[in-house]
Amino acid sequence: MDFTYVILIPLIPLAAFLLLGIFNQKIKPAVSGYIGVAGLSASAALSFYTAYQYFFVGGKVDGVYQTFVEKTTWMNFTDTLAIDMGILIDPISVMMLIVVSIVSLMVHIYSRGYMKGDDGYTRFFAFLGLFSFSMFGLVLATNLFQIYIFWELVGVSSYLLIGYYYTKTSAVAAAKKAFIVTRFADLGFLIGILIIGYYTGTYDFETLNNPEGSAILSWSSTSFMGLSFLTWALILIFMGGAGKSAMFPLHIWLPDAMEGPTPVSALIHAATMVVAGVYLVARLFPMYYFIEDGFALNIVAYVGGFSSLFAAIIAITQTDIKRVLAFSTMSQLGYMMMALGVSGYDGHEGVGYMASMFHLFTHAMFKALLFLGAGSVIHAVHSNYLKDMGGLRKYMPITNITFLIAALAIAGVFPLSGFWSKDEILVAAFEHNKLLYFVGVFVAGLTAFYMFRLYFGIFWGKDTQYKHVPHESPISMTLPLMLLAFISIVGGFIPFSELITADRAGFEAHLNIPLAIVATVVGLTGIGLAYVFYKKENDLADRFANAFGPFYKWASNKFYFDEIYMFVTKKIIFKRIAWPIAFFDKKYVDGTMEGIGNKTVVISEKIKGMQSGKVQDYAFGFIAGVVVLAMVFIYLWTN
């Protein structure tokens, strides 16, 4: 099949970015919105056409979905090692094209209403175009170096969008924090890429992921500290993914990233950039699974499981609605990582891989809906905090219904999309690791509780008297809410097990009724507790918080990880390590160089008379030198 046209999918948003960026001051705001929406509409149409052609026309040969690659050599290192640039079409890249295009298009449409009247309206749409280009390029990458290039472009785009309100100190600080934390993670990613290139002689995904290829079969040829070099490389690459997907302990940037405009939170921190880490592990899944019996994959599983529990506990205590959703995102990303970590490879054994990708898709839709719904609420009440909300269902019926659908979906209520994808994750965990299964079930209950704490706190709870009567958002904002709500309702019926699996052959998935009942009961229990605590105004929540005493305070302060990082950075790295080095550098290294320079100046001052510029002085010196030399030679000759 010919997929050369797919290159247009990232190039169209790039063209929109260049057009809006270069002519920022000349294009009217309303026109820039239409340009952004038109560009993403074209990319979305091409993405859907690609998905149809791949999944339902010609992508499957002899029962197995094929990989289609269009590439050109960009840079040669050696006769065998080169970097290509191109596009790779396979099940997960096509699925990600759909995710990115849907969410980005919805955010573009939504932003036309949300950002109306903003001074940087055109600049905002230019940044959205840059981000969309970067994300499309990332998911279509054919090799590790190409994905790394777009990985960094995504980081730059995120920095620009988080710090969009550049006159706001907290937004600037949040942008720098996100950029710096992910740079540390990306250092590990880069080292891992270099190790893989050195020991396998390729960066190409097709070659690296071939179970019968030399990269996987010869993994044990070299080792370091008891593990093969390729295992170390995979751990380092996961470090990069963990930073981008806000896994513990590299999660600290995500809550602060909510300083950006709410559409940015929906685009970057719900559905696209933060799932790049999950996508990276999935992209290299055969290596993670086969090399050293999946040692690195076990690390992925436990980091994901712990992150999901850690974030869910914190989410219960937060009062800023966007931060609740931020920790919810971290928790659900942990779910996806955990599913990959407990997955097998062949047939139904690979249910974890399928479930992770399934949940990535469904979560992108209902989490984007939750963020955009939160933006609609913030747009109406001009506050992010639950204490300033309550009773909004009377004023915002569309936002209320769509937010409720998203909350039910993430809580795993039948038959919404979250029920099907979350159930498959729990099935995979139950079959491979009982400890992580129980963590997953507990997190499912916590998720239902904190999401309905949020829902009841915004739309029910106390009957708040607003200074300015809230009103429903304009159609440009509610239309994306309704479309995403529709996908959240029907998305679970997509036969993912037949389309996206680790071995690409597909299998027939069946609902595990006992496990589904357990998860549903736990989820409904969480919803019921939230109903009792928050449906009507009462003091149960305060009594509950007091009962947990210091633990609740620790959780509400995010277990003081920001403070720990600041202490380590300022008191240990800066004061105990960097300051002595800086002192030595300034005192001795700089001092030595400055001393040499100063002595040179002193000596120059003393001998500069020798270069007076007078011919008489030079003639005298010349004659004196000749006389001295003559006397020396006469003396030596006569003796």
XYZ file of C-alpha atoms in Angstrom, residues 314-593:
280
model
C -3.027 12.692 46.471
C -5.943 13.405 44.095
C -8.430 12.767 46.917
C -7.059 15.702 48.903
C -6.644 18.411 46.231
C -9.027 21.370 46.025
C -7.893 22.882 42.706
C -10.017 21.045 40.123
C -7.263 21.067 37.497
C -4.777 19.571 39.956
C -7.233 16.804 40.809
C -7.355 16.008 37.110
C -3.552 16.273 36.853
C -3.018 13.628 39.560
C -5.812 11.586 38.019
C -3.871 11.640 34.747
C -0.709 10.484 36.502
C -2.681 7.663 38.126
C -4.217 6.495 34.840
C -0.844 6.671 33.078
C 0.458 4.430 35.849
C -2.375 2.027 34.994
C -1.206 1.941 31.363
C 2.433 1.371 32.315
C 1.389 -1.379 34.736
C -0.622 -3.089 31.974
C 2.403 -3.071 29.654
C 4.568 -4.385 32.474
C 2.397 -7.445 33.169
C 1.765 -8.274 29.507
C 2.848 -11.330 27.590
C 3.485 -11.353 23.845
C 1.609 -14.026 21.904
C -2.166 -14.150 21.519
C -4.228 -13.662 24.663
C -1.021 -13.585 26.717
C -0.567 -10.099 25.284
C -3.820 -8.829 26.788
C -1.877 -6.325 28.916
C -0.361 -4.683 25.831
C -3.756 -4.486 24.162
C -5.390 -3.176 27.352
C -2.748 -0.477 27.760
C -3.292 0.821 24.233
C -7.079 0.491 24.651
C -6.978 2.506 27.869
C -4.661 5.044 26.263
C -7.351 5.622 23.629
C -10.390 5.712 25.911
C -8.611 7.738 28.610
C -7.521 10.330 26.041
C -11.153 10.968 25.178
C -12.743 11.155 28.608
C -9.792 12.915 30.239
C -9.742 15.550 27.508
C -13.486 15.884 28.126
C -12.891 16.315 31.862
C -10.254 19.008 31.321
C -12.367 20.872 28.780
C -15.358 20.552 31.112
C -13.250 21.986 33.920
C -12.254 24.809 31.582
C -15.934 25.508 30.881
C -16.566 25.720 34.644
C -13.533 27.965 35.226
C -14.668 30.139 32.322
C -18.017 30.594 34.105
C -16.952 31.120 37.740
C -13.404 32.506 37.220
C -11.903 30.205 39.838
C -10.129 26.843 39.946
C -11.141 25.989 43.495
C -13.960 23.771 44.724
C -14.750 26.198 47.543
C -15.933 28.713 44.932
C -18.234 26.243 43.180
C -21.417 24.320 43.822
C -24.860 23.947 42.274
C -23.620 24.673 38.740
C -25.862 22.003 37.164
C -28.661 24.613 37.140
C -26.607 27.071 35.127
C -24.527 24.772 32.888
C -26.617 21.752 31.820
C -24.432 20.657 28.877
C -21.209 20.917 30.881
C -22.928 19.055 33.736
C -24.089 16.106 31.606
C -20.859 15.751 29.625
C -18.717 16.002 32.774
C -20.904 13.322 34.406
C -20.418 11.011 31.400
C -16.638 11.458 31.608
C -16.650 10.858 35.383
C -18.681 7.670 34.943
C -16.312 6.536 32.180
C -13.143 7.006 34.234
C -14.857 5.336 37.204
C -15.332 2.250 35.032
C -19.127 2.181 34.971
C -20.755 -0.160 32.443
C -21.147 0.292 29.461
C -18.955 3.389 29.057
C -15.527 3.129 27.450
C -13.523 3.186 30.667
C -15.294 0.044 31.892
C -13.979 -2.061 28.992
C -10.384 -0.811 28.924
C -9.921 -0.792 32.701
C -11.408 -4.293 32.964
C -8.836 -5.635 30.493
C -6.007 -4.076 32.512
C -7.254 -5.767 35.676
C -7.577 -9.085 33.812
C -3.950 -8.824 32.661
C -2.767 -7.966 36.181
C -4.818 -10.801 37.729
C -3.315 -13.355 35.348
C 0.308 -12.261 35.836
C 0.752 -10.455 39.164
C -1.816 -10.668 41.990
C -0.186 -7.852 44.006
C -0.532 -5.390 41.141
C -4.081 -6.633 40.546
C -5.101 -5.692 44.095
C -3.346 -2.332 43.696
C -5.321 -1.811 40.479
C -8.646 -2.663 42.121
C -7.956 -0.337 45.051
C -6.972 2.462 42.669
C -10.213 1.881 40.730
C -12.161 2.563 43.937
C -10.098 5.657 44.742
C -10.579 6.933 41.181
C -14.358 6.638 41.401
C -14.324 8.393 44.781
C -12.176 11.412 43.858
C -13.858 11.895 40.485
C -17.316 12.059 42.041
C -15.958 14.191 44.869
C -15.054 16.551 42.038
C -18.360 16.164 40.190
C -20.579 16.669 43.241
C -18.395 19.522 44.508
C -18.800 21.410 41.223
C -22.361 20.676 40.171
C -24.138 19.767 43.441
C -22.957 20.345 47.012
C -23.561 23.767 48.471
C -25.894 26.215 46.748
C -23.315 28.917 46.075
C -24.450 32.494 45.550
C -22.380 33.868 42.680
C -21.591 37.553 42.263
C -22.078 37.152 38.515
C -24.627 34.537 37.523
C -22.798 31.719 35.673
C -23.962 30.718 32.207
C -23.358 27.889 29.795
C -20.322 28.173 27.531
C -20.725 29.096 23.836
C -21.243 26.419 21.177
C -17.563 26.526 20.180
C -16.798 25.157 23.668
C -19.794 22.851 24.212
C -19.592 21.173 20.779
C -16.214 19.506 21.565
C -17.651 18.462 24.958
C -20.581 16.701 23.273
C -18.416 15.015 20.642
C -15.939 13.724 23.235
C -18.832 12.560 25.419
C -20.188 10.561 22.482
C -16.794 8.890 21.933
C -16.566 8.168 25.675
C -19.901 6.353 25.462
C -19.255 4.248 22.348
C -15.436 3.980 22.373
C -15.463 0.830 24.482
C -17.159 -1.136 21.718
C -14.195 -0.809 19.339
C -12.747 -4.355 18.927
C -9.243 -3.382 20.059
C -8.154 -6.996 20.636
C -8.599 -7.639 16.912
C -6.780 -4.482 15.848
C -3.922 -3.728 18.252
C -1.952 -6.543 19.896
C 1.692 -7.200 20.699
C 2.056 -9.909 18.019
C -0.244 -8.024 15.573
C -2.255 -11.187 14.907
C -5.207 -10.220 17.086
C -7.310 -12.394 19.360
C -10.875 -12.576 20.544
C -11.306 -10.941 23.940
C -14.015 -12.052 26.361
C -15.387 -10.200 29.341
C -14.157 -11.782 32.569
C -17.450 -11.480 34.438
C -16.210 -12.232 38.001
C -13.381 -9.688 37.749
C -15.700 -7.176 36.071
C -18.200 -7.547 38.914
C -15.474 -6.985 41.518
C -14.210 -3.848 39.732
C -17.753 -2.527 39.222
C -18.705 -3.069 42.873
C -15.521 -1.308 44.010
C -16.171 1.580 41.617
C -19.801 1.946 42.676
C -18.684 1.879 46.320
C -16.349 4.793 45.607
C -19.179 6.685 43.883
C -21.522 5.898 46.790
C -19.059 7.208 49.368
C -18.578 10.389 47.345
C -22.373 10.752 47.145
C -22.683 10.536 50.931
C -19.769 12.917 51.536
C -20.296 15.561 48.866
C -23.788 15.396 47.313
C -25.080 17.782 49.975
C -23.183 20.161 52.159
C -22.104 18.493 55.437
C -19.089 18.070 57.681
C -18.391 14.399 56.899
C -15.442 15.238 54.645
C -13.805 17.371 57.356
C -14.319 14.653 59.941
C -12.879 12.106 57.535
C -9.812 14.291 56.940
C -9.307 14.815 60.676
C -9.554 11.071 61.290
C -6.535 10.491 59.062
C -4.631 13.293 60.799
C -1.028 13.715 59.623
C -1.459 11.306 56.689
C -4.159 13.508 55.150
C -1.945 16.571 55.618
C 0.972 14.779 53.971
C -1.219 13.728 51.041
C -2.675 17.227 50.592
C 0.893 18.557 50.467
C 1.792 15.908 47.856
C 3.925 14.089 50.437
C 6.273 17.096 50.396
C 8.116 15.916 47.292
C 8.469 19.475 46.010
C 10.049 20.447 49.326
C 12.309 17.370 49.247
C 13.515 18.201 45.749
C 14.094 21.842 46.732
C 16.038 20.745 49.828
C 18.205 18.344 47.841
C 18.729 20.938 45.108
C 19.460 23.986 47.264
C 20.958 22.565 50.459
C 22.894 19.609 49.061
C 23.584 20.074 45.338
C 23.951 23.874 45.332
C 25.411 24.461 48.809
C 27.413 21.295 49.497
C 28.534 20.343 45.989
C 28.167 23.231 43.539
C 29.341 26.006 45.922
C 32.705 24.378 46.860
C 33.335 23.612 43.177
C 32.427 27.185 42.223
C 34.691 28.503 45.031
C 37.603 26.361 43.849
C 36.980 27.433 40.261
C 36.817 31.132 41.144
C 39.580 31.136 43.746
C 42.169 28.836 42.215
C 41.392 28.204 38.546
C 40.275 31.763 37.762
C 42.844 33.102 40.252
C 45.684 31.280 38.525
C 44.644 32.544 35.116
